[in-house]
Coordinates of C-alpha atoms in Angstrom, one line a residue:
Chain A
X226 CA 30.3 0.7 -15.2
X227 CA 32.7 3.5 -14.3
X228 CA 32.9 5.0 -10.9
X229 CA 30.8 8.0 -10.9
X230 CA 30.7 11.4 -8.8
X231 CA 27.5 11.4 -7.0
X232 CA 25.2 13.8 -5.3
X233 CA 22.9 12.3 -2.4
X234 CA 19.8 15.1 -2.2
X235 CA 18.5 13.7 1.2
X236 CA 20.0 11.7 3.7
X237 CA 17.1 9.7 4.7
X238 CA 16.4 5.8 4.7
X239 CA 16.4 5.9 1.0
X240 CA 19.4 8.1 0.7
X241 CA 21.1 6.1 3.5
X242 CA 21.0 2.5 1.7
X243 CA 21.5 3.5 -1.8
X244 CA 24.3 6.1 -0.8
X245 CA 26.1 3.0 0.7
X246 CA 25.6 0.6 -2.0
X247 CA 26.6 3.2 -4.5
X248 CA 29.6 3.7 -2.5
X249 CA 30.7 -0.4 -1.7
X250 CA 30.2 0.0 -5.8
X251 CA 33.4 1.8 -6.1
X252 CA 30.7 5.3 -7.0
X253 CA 32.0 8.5 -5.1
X254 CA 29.4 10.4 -3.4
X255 CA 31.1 13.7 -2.9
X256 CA 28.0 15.7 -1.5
X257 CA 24.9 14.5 1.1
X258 CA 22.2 17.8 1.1
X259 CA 19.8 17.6 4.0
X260 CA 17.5 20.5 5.1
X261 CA 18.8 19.8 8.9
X262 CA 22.6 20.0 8.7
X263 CA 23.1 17.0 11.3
X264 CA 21.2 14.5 9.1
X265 CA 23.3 15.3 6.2
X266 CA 26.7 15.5 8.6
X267 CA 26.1 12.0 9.5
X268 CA 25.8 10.3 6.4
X269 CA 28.4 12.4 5.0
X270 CA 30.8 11.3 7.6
X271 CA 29.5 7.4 6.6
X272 CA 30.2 8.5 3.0
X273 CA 33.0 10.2 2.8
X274 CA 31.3 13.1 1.5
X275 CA 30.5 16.8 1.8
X276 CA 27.6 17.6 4.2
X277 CA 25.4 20.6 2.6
X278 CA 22.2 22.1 4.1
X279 CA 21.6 24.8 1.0
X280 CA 20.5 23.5 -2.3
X281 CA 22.7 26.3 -3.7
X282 CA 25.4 24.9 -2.5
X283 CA 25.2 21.6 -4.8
X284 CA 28.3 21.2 -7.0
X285 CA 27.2 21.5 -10.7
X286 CA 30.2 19.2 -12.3
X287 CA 29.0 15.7 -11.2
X288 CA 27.9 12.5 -12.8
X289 CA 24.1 11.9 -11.0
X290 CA 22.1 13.5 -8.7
X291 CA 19.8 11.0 -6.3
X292 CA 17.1 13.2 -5.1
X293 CA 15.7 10.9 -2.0
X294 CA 13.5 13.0 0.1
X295 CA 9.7 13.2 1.2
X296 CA 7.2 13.5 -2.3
X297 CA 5.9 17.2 -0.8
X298 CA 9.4 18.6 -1.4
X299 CA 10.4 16.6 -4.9
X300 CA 8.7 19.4 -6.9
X301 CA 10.0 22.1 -5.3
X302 CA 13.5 21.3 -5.0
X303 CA 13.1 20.1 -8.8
X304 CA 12.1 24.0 -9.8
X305 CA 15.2 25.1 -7.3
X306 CA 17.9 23.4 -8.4
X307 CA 19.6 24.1 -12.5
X308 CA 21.5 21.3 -13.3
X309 CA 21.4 21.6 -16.9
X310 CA 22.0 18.3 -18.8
X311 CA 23.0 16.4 -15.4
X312 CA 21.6 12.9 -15.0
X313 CA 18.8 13.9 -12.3
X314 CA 16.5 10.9 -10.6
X315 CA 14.1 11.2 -8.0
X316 CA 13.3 7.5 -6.1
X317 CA 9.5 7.7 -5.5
X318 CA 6.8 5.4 -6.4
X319 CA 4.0 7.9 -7.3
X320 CA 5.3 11.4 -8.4
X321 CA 5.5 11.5 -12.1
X322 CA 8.7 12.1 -14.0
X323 CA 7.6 15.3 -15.3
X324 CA 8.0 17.1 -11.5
X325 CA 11.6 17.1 -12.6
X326 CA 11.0 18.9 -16.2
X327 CA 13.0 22.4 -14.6
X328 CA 16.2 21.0 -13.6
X329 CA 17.7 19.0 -16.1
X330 CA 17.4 18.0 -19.7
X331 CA 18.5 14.1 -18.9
X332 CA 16.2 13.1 -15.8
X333 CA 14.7 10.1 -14.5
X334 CA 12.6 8.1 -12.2
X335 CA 15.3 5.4 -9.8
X336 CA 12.2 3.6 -7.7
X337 CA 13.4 1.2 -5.5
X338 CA 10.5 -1.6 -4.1
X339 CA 11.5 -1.9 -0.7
X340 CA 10.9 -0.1 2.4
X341 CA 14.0 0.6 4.2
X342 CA 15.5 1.4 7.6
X343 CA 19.1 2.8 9.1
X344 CA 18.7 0.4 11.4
X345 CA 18.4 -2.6 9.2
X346 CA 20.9 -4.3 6.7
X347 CA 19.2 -4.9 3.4
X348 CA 20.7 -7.1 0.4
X349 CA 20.3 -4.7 -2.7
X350 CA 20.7 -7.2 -5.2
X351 CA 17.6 -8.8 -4.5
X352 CA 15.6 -4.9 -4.1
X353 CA 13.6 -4.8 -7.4
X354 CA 14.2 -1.2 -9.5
X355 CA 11.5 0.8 -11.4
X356 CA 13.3 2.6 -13.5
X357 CA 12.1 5.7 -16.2
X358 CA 14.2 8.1 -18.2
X359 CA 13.2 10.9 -20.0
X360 CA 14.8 10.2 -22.7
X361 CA 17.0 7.3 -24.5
X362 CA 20.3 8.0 -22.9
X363 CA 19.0 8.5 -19.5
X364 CA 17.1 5.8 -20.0
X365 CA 20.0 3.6 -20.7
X366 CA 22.1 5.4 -17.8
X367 CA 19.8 5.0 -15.2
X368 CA 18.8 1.1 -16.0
X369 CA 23.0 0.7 -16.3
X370 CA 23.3 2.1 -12.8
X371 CA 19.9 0.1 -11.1
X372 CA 21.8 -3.2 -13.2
X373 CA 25.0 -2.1 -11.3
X374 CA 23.2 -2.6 -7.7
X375 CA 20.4 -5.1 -8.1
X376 CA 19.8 -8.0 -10.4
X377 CA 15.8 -6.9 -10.2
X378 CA 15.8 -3.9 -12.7
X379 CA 12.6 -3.3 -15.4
X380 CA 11.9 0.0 -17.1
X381 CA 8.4 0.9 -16.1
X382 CA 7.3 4.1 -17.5
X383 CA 5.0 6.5 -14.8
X384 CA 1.5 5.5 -15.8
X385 CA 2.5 1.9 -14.9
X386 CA 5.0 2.6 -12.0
X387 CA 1.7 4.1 -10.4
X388 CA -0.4 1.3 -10.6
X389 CA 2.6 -1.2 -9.0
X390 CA 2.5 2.1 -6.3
X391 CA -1.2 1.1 -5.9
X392 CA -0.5 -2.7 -5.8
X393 CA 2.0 -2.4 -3.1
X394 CA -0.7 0.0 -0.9
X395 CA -2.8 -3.3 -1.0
X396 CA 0.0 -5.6 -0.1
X397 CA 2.0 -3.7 2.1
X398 CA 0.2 -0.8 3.6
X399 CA -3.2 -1.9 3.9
X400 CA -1.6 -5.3 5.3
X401 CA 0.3 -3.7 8.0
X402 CA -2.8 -1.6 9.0
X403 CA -4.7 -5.2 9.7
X404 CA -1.9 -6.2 11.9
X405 CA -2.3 -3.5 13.5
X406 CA -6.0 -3.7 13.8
X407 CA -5.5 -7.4 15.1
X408 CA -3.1 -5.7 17.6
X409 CA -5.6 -3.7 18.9
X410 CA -8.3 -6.0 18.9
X411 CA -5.9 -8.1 21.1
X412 CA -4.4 -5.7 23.3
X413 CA -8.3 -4.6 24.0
X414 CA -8.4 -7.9 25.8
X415 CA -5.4 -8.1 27.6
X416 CA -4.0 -9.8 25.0
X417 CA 0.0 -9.5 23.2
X418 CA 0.1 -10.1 19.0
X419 CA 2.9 -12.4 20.0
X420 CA 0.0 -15.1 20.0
X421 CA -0.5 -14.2 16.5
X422 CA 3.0 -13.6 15.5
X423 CA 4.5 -17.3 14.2
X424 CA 1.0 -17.2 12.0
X425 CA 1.8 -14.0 10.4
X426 CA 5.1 -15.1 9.7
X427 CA 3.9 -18.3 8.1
X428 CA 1.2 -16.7 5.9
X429 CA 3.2 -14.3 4.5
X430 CA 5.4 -16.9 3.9
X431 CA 2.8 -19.2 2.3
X432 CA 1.7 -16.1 0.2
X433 CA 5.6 -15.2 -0.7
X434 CA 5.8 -18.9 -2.5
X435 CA 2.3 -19.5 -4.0
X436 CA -0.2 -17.4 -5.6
X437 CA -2.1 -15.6 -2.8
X438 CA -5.4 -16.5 -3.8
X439 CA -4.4 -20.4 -4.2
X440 CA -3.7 -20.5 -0.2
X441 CA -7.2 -18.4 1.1
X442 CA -8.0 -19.4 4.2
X443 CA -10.6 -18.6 6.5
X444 CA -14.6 -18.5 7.5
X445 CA -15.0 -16.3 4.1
X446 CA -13.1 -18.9 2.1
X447 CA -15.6 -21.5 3.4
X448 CA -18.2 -19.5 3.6
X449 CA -18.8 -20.1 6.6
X450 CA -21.6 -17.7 7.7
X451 CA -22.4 -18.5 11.0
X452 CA -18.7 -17.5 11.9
X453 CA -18.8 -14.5 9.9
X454 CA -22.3 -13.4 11.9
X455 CA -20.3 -13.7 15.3
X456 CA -17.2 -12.1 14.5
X457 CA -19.0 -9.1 13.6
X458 CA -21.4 -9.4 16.5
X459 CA -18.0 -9.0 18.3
X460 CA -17.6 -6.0 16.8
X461 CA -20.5 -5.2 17.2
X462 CA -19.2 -2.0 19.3
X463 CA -16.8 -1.0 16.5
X464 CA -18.7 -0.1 13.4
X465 CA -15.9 1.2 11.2
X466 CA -14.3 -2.5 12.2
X467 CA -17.5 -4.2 11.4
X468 CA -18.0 -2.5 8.2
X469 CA -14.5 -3.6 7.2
X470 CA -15.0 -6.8 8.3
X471 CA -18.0 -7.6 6.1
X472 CA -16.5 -6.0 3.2
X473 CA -13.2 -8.0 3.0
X474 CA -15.3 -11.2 3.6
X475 CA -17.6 -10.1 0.7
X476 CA -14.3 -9.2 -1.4
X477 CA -13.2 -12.8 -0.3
X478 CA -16.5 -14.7 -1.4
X479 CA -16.5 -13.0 -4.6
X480 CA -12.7 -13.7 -5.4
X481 CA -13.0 -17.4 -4.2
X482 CA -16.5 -18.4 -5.7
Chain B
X294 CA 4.4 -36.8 30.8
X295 CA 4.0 -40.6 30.9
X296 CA 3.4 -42.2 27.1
X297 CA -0.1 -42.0 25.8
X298 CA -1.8 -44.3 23.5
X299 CA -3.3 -41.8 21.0
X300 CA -6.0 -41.5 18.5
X301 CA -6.2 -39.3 16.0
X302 CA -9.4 -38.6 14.1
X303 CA -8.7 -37.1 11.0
X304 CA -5.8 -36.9 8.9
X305 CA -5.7 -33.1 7.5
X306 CA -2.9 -31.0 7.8
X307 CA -3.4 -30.5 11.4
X308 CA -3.5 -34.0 12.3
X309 CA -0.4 -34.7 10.3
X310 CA 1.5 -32.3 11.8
X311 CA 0.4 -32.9 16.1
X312 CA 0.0 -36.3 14.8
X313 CA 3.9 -35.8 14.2
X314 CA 4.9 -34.2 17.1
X315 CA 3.2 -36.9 19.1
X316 CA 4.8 -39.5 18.3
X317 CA 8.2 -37.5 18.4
X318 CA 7.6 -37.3 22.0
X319 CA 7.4 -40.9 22.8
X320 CA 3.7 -41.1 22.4
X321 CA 2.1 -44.1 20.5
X322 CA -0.7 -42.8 17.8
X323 CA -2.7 -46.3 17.9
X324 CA -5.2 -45.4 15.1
X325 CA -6.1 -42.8 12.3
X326 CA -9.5 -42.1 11.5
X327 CA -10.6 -40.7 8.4
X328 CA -13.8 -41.1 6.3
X329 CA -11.4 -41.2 3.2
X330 CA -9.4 -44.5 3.9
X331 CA -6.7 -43.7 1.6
X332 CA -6.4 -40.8 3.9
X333 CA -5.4 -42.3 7.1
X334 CA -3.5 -45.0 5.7
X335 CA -1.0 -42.6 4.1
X336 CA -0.7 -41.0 7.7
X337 CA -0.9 -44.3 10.0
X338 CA 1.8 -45.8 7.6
X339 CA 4.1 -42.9 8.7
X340 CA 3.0 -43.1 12.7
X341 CA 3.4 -46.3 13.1
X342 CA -1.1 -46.4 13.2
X343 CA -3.8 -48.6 12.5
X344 CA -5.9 -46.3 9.3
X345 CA -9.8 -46.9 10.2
X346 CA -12.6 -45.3 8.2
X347 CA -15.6 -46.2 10.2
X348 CA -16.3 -44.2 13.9
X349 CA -17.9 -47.4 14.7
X350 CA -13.5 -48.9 15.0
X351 CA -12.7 -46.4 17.0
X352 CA -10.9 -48.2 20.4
X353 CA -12.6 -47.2 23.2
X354 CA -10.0 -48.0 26.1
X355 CA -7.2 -45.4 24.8
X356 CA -5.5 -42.5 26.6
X357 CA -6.2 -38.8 24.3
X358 CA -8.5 -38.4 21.2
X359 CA -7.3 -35.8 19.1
X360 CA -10.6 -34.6 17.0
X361 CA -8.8 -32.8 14.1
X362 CA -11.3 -32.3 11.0
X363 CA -13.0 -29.8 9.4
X364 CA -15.1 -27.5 11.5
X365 CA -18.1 -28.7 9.7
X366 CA -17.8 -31.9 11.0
X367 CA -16.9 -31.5 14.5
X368 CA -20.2 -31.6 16.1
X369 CA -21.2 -34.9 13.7
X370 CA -18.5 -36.9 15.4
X371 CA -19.4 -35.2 18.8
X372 CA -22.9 -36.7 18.7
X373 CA -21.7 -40.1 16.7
X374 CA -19.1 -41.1 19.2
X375 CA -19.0 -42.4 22.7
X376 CA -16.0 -42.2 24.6
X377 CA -17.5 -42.2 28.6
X378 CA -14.7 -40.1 30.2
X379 CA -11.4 -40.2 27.8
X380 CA -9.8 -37.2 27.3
X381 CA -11.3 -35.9 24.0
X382 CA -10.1 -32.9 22.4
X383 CA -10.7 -30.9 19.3
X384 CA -8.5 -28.3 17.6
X385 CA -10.8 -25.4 15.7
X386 CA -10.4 -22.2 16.6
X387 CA -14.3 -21.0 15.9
X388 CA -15.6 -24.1 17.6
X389 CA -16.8 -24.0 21.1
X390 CA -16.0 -26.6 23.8
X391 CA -19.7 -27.3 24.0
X392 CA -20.0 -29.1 20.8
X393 CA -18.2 -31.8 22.3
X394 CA -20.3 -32.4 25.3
X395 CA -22.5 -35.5 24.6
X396 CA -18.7 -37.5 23.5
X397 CA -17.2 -37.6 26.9
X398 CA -16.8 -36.0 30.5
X399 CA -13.6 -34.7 29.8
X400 CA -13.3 -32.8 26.9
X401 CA -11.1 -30.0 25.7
X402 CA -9.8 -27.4 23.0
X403 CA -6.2 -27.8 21.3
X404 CA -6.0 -25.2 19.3
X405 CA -2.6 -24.5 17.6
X406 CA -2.4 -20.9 16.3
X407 CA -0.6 -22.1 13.1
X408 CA -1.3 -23.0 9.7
X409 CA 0.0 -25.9 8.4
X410 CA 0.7 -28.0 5.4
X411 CA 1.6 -31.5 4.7
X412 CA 4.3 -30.4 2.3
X413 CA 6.4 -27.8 4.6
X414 CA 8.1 -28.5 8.0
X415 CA 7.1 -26.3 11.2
X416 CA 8.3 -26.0 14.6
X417 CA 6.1 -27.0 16.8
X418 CA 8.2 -25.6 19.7
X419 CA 7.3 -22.0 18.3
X420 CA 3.7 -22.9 17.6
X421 CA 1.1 -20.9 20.3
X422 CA -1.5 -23.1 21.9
X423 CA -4.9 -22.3 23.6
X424 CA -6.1 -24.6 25.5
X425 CA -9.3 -25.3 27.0
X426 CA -10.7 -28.0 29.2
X427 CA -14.4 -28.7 30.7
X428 CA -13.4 -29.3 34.4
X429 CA -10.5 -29.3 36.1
X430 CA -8.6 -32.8 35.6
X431 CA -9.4 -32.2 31.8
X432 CA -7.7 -28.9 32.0
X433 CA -4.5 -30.0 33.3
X434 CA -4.2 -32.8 31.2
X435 CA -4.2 -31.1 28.0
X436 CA -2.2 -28.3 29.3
X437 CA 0.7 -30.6 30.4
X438 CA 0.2 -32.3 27.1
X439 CA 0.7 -29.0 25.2
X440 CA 3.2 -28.0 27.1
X441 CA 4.7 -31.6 26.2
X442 CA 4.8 -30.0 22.3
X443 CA 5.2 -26.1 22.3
X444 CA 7.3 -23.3 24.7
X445 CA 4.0 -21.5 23.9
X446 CA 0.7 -22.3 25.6
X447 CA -2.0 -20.3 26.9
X448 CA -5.3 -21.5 29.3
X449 CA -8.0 -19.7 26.6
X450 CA -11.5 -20.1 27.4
X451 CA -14.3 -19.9 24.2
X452 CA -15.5 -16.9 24.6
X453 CA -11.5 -15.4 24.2
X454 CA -10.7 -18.1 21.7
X455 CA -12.9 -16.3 19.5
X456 CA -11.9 -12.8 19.9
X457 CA -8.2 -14.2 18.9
X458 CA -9.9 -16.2 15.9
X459 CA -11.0 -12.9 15.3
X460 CA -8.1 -10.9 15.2
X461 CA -6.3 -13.9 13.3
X462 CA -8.5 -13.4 11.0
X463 CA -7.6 -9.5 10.2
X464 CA -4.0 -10.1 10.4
X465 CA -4.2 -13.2 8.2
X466 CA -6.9 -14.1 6.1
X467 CA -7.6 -10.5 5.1
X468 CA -3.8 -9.8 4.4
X469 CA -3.5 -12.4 2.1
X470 CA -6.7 -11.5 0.2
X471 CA -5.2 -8.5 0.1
X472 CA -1.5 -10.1 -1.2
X473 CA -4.4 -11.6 -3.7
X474 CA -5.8 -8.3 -4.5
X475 CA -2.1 -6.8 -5.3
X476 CA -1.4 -9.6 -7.3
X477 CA -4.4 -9.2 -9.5
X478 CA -3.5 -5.5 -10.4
X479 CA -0.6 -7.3 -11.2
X480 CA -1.5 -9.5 -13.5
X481 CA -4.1 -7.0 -15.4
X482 CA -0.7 -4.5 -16.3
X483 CA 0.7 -8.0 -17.4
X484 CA 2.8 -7.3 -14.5
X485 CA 4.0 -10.2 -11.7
X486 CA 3.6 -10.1 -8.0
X487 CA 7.3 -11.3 -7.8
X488 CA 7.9 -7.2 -8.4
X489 CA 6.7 -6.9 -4.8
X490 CA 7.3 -10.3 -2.9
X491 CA 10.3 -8.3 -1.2
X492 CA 8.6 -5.7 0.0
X493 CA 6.0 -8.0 1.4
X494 CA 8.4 -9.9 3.1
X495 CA 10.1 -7.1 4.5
X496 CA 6.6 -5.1 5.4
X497 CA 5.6 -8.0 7.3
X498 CA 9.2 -8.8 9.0
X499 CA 9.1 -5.1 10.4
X500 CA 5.6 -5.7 12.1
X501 CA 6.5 -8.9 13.0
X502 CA 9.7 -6.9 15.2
X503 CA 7.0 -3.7 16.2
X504 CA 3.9 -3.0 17.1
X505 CA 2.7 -2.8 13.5
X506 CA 0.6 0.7 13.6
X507 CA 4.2 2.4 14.4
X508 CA 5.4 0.9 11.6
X509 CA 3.0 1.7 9.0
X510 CA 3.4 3.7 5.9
X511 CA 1.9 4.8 2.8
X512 CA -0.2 7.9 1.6
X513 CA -3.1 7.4 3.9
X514 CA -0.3 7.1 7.0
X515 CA 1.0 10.5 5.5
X516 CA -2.5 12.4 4.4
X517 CA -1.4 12.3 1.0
X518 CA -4.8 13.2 -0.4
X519 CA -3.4 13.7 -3.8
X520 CA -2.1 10.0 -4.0
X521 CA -5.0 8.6 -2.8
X522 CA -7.4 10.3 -4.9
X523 CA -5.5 9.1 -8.4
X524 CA -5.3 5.7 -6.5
X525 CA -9.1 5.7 -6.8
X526 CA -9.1 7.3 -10.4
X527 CA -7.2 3.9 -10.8
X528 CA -9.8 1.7 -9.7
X529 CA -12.6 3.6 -11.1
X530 CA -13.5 0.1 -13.0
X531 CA -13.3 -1.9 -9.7
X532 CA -16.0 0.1 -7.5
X533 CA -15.5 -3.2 -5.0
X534 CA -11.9 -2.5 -4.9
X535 CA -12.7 1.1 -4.8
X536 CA -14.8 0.9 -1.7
X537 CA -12.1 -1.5 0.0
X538 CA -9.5 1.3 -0.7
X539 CA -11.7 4.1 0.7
X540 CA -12.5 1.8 3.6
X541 CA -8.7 0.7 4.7
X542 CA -7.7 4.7 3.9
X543 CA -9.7 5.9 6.0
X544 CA -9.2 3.3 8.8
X545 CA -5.2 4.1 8.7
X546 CA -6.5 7.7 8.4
X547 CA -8.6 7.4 12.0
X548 CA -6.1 5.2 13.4
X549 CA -2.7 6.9 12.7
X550 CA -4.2 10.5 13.9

């Protein structure tokens, strides 16, 4: 597609990765906006872009504005800024399109599936894109512009795109938490979660190439009550552990039988 | 360590695999036991083995007897077998020591946190043992014989073999349920897990490099109360799932605050 202007609104991990692919894409970001003036110098600097810390300063002549920034502040930077027609797109997974109804005629929903990190390289072709537009031509721009970073792009209007948003708390938040809980459980003991670390690695990877459900594991998946009875004596001192341990084993045995 | 002559009863995944590794080190796997003879003639065809089917064949006059079956079954061949004072080990996690007393005076625990399968290779170099022996000649032996397999083994007695069963069980057999849980949301929406398998790899590769609770995200990490009430409006059909997402919220909630 041809290069387009581009203004980054945020300059956080979001902002960060998409920014640079956009850029290694040939796009030009011209402006980064960030609240604290040293977060938007930075990737400015990375960018070759202006660094602005005052929504009024955003230039109303380019191509798309990326608005990348915490879900509190989507809305209200949505009823700030007037960008007329301007192709507008927020990039989070559970506020609805209609937040940005104020700012422009042509907006749309640019909701990348991946949890990101400055620190961390990430290959965007492979990040899957949710992708909504208000209408049919920002529809077709903003699916032409996810196509020109990733080859994972679907149009998933909001309804849906909060429901995959409630899928991925499952699989990715709610996961991590356990991990964490293991962790604890561990540490409690004198014990590191490097023990447990290679098996992590291999179950996710066991779940990343089968259906979860097809690889279950574990004393719930065998029913194997007596095990189940002693691991919750053991947390026996822990109820809100204990009561979460018998509810994902009964989740389990219902699933698996 | 000096060659061993080895037997291995069973022929699961587990035995396959140390079964493997074994004989890579020099040692000599001298028979297979398992009750299916097919079984342990697939696996004493590839070690070099005699494939037996009855306890009764069992040689009595070898070095290390490698009990890797099914938990169920583990205090059948205990009481079945007699073995004087062989080194005898088994390899469950959940099983205690004792269930091998009346089999030998020198039995032991050789349990590899890992989960395997026939079908994918593993290196057993990476893969964390606990080890446990009844006295102390039993102990040494099947800590040098660990040590003869893995960069990674631990002296674990039963009583914390369990607590890490325990906590393997919340960072692995609950996250896949809940990969299985995700993917079932999925499927309803006509939608495919693949949409989040790279943010589930990623997820799990950042608490794999962290201590996961500094890592986690999501609207329960950030007291997004609005989120998390639609999330149940969601799952208002799914009072089970409902529950479970109330649970874990509130968990993070506790935890993260």
């Amino acid at each position: 597609m041809k290069p387009l202007n581009v203004v980054l609104i945020g300059a956080g991990n979001v902002a960060f990765h998409i920014g640079k692919a956009l850029h290694q894409k040939g796009h030009s970001i011209t402006q980064v906006y960030s609240k604290t003036k040293a977060n938007a110098d930075s990737l400015a600097k990375m960018l070759g872009a202006d660094a602005i810390d005052s929504l009024e300063e955003i230039s109303k002549d380019q191509d798309f504005y990326l608005i990348a920034i915490k879900d509190d502040y989507i809305h209200e930077v949505g009823d700030a800024v007037q960008l007329h027609d301007k192709m507008v797109a927020h990039t989070s997974g559970s506020i609805p399109l209609d937040a940005l109804s104020k700012i422009s005629e042509n907006t749309g929903v640019f909701y990348p599936l991946q949890t990101f990190s400055k620190s961390k390289e990430l290959e965007m072709k492979k990040v899957p894109f949710c992708i909504e537009g208000k209408n049919e031509s920002s529809t077709v721009f903003f699916m032409e512009l996810a196509k020109n970073l990733s080859d994972s792009v679907q149009a998933v209007d909001s309804a849906t795109r909060k429901k995959i948003h409630l899928a991925a708390v499952f699989a990715c938040n709610f996961s991590n938490h356990l991990y964490a809980i293991a962790e604890e459980l561990l540490e409690k003991d004198g014990l590191s979660l490097d023990l447990l670390r290679p098996l992590m690695e291999e179950t996710t990877k066991k779940a990343l190439n089968n259906s979860p459900a097809v690889v279950q594991t574990g004393p719930a998946k065998r029913k194997d009550e007596e095990v189940m009875k002693s691991h919750e004596v053991l947390l026996s001192d822990r109820e809100d552990l204990r009561e979460l341990y018998s509810l994902l084993s009964e989740s389990i045995l219902k699933k698996q039988n």
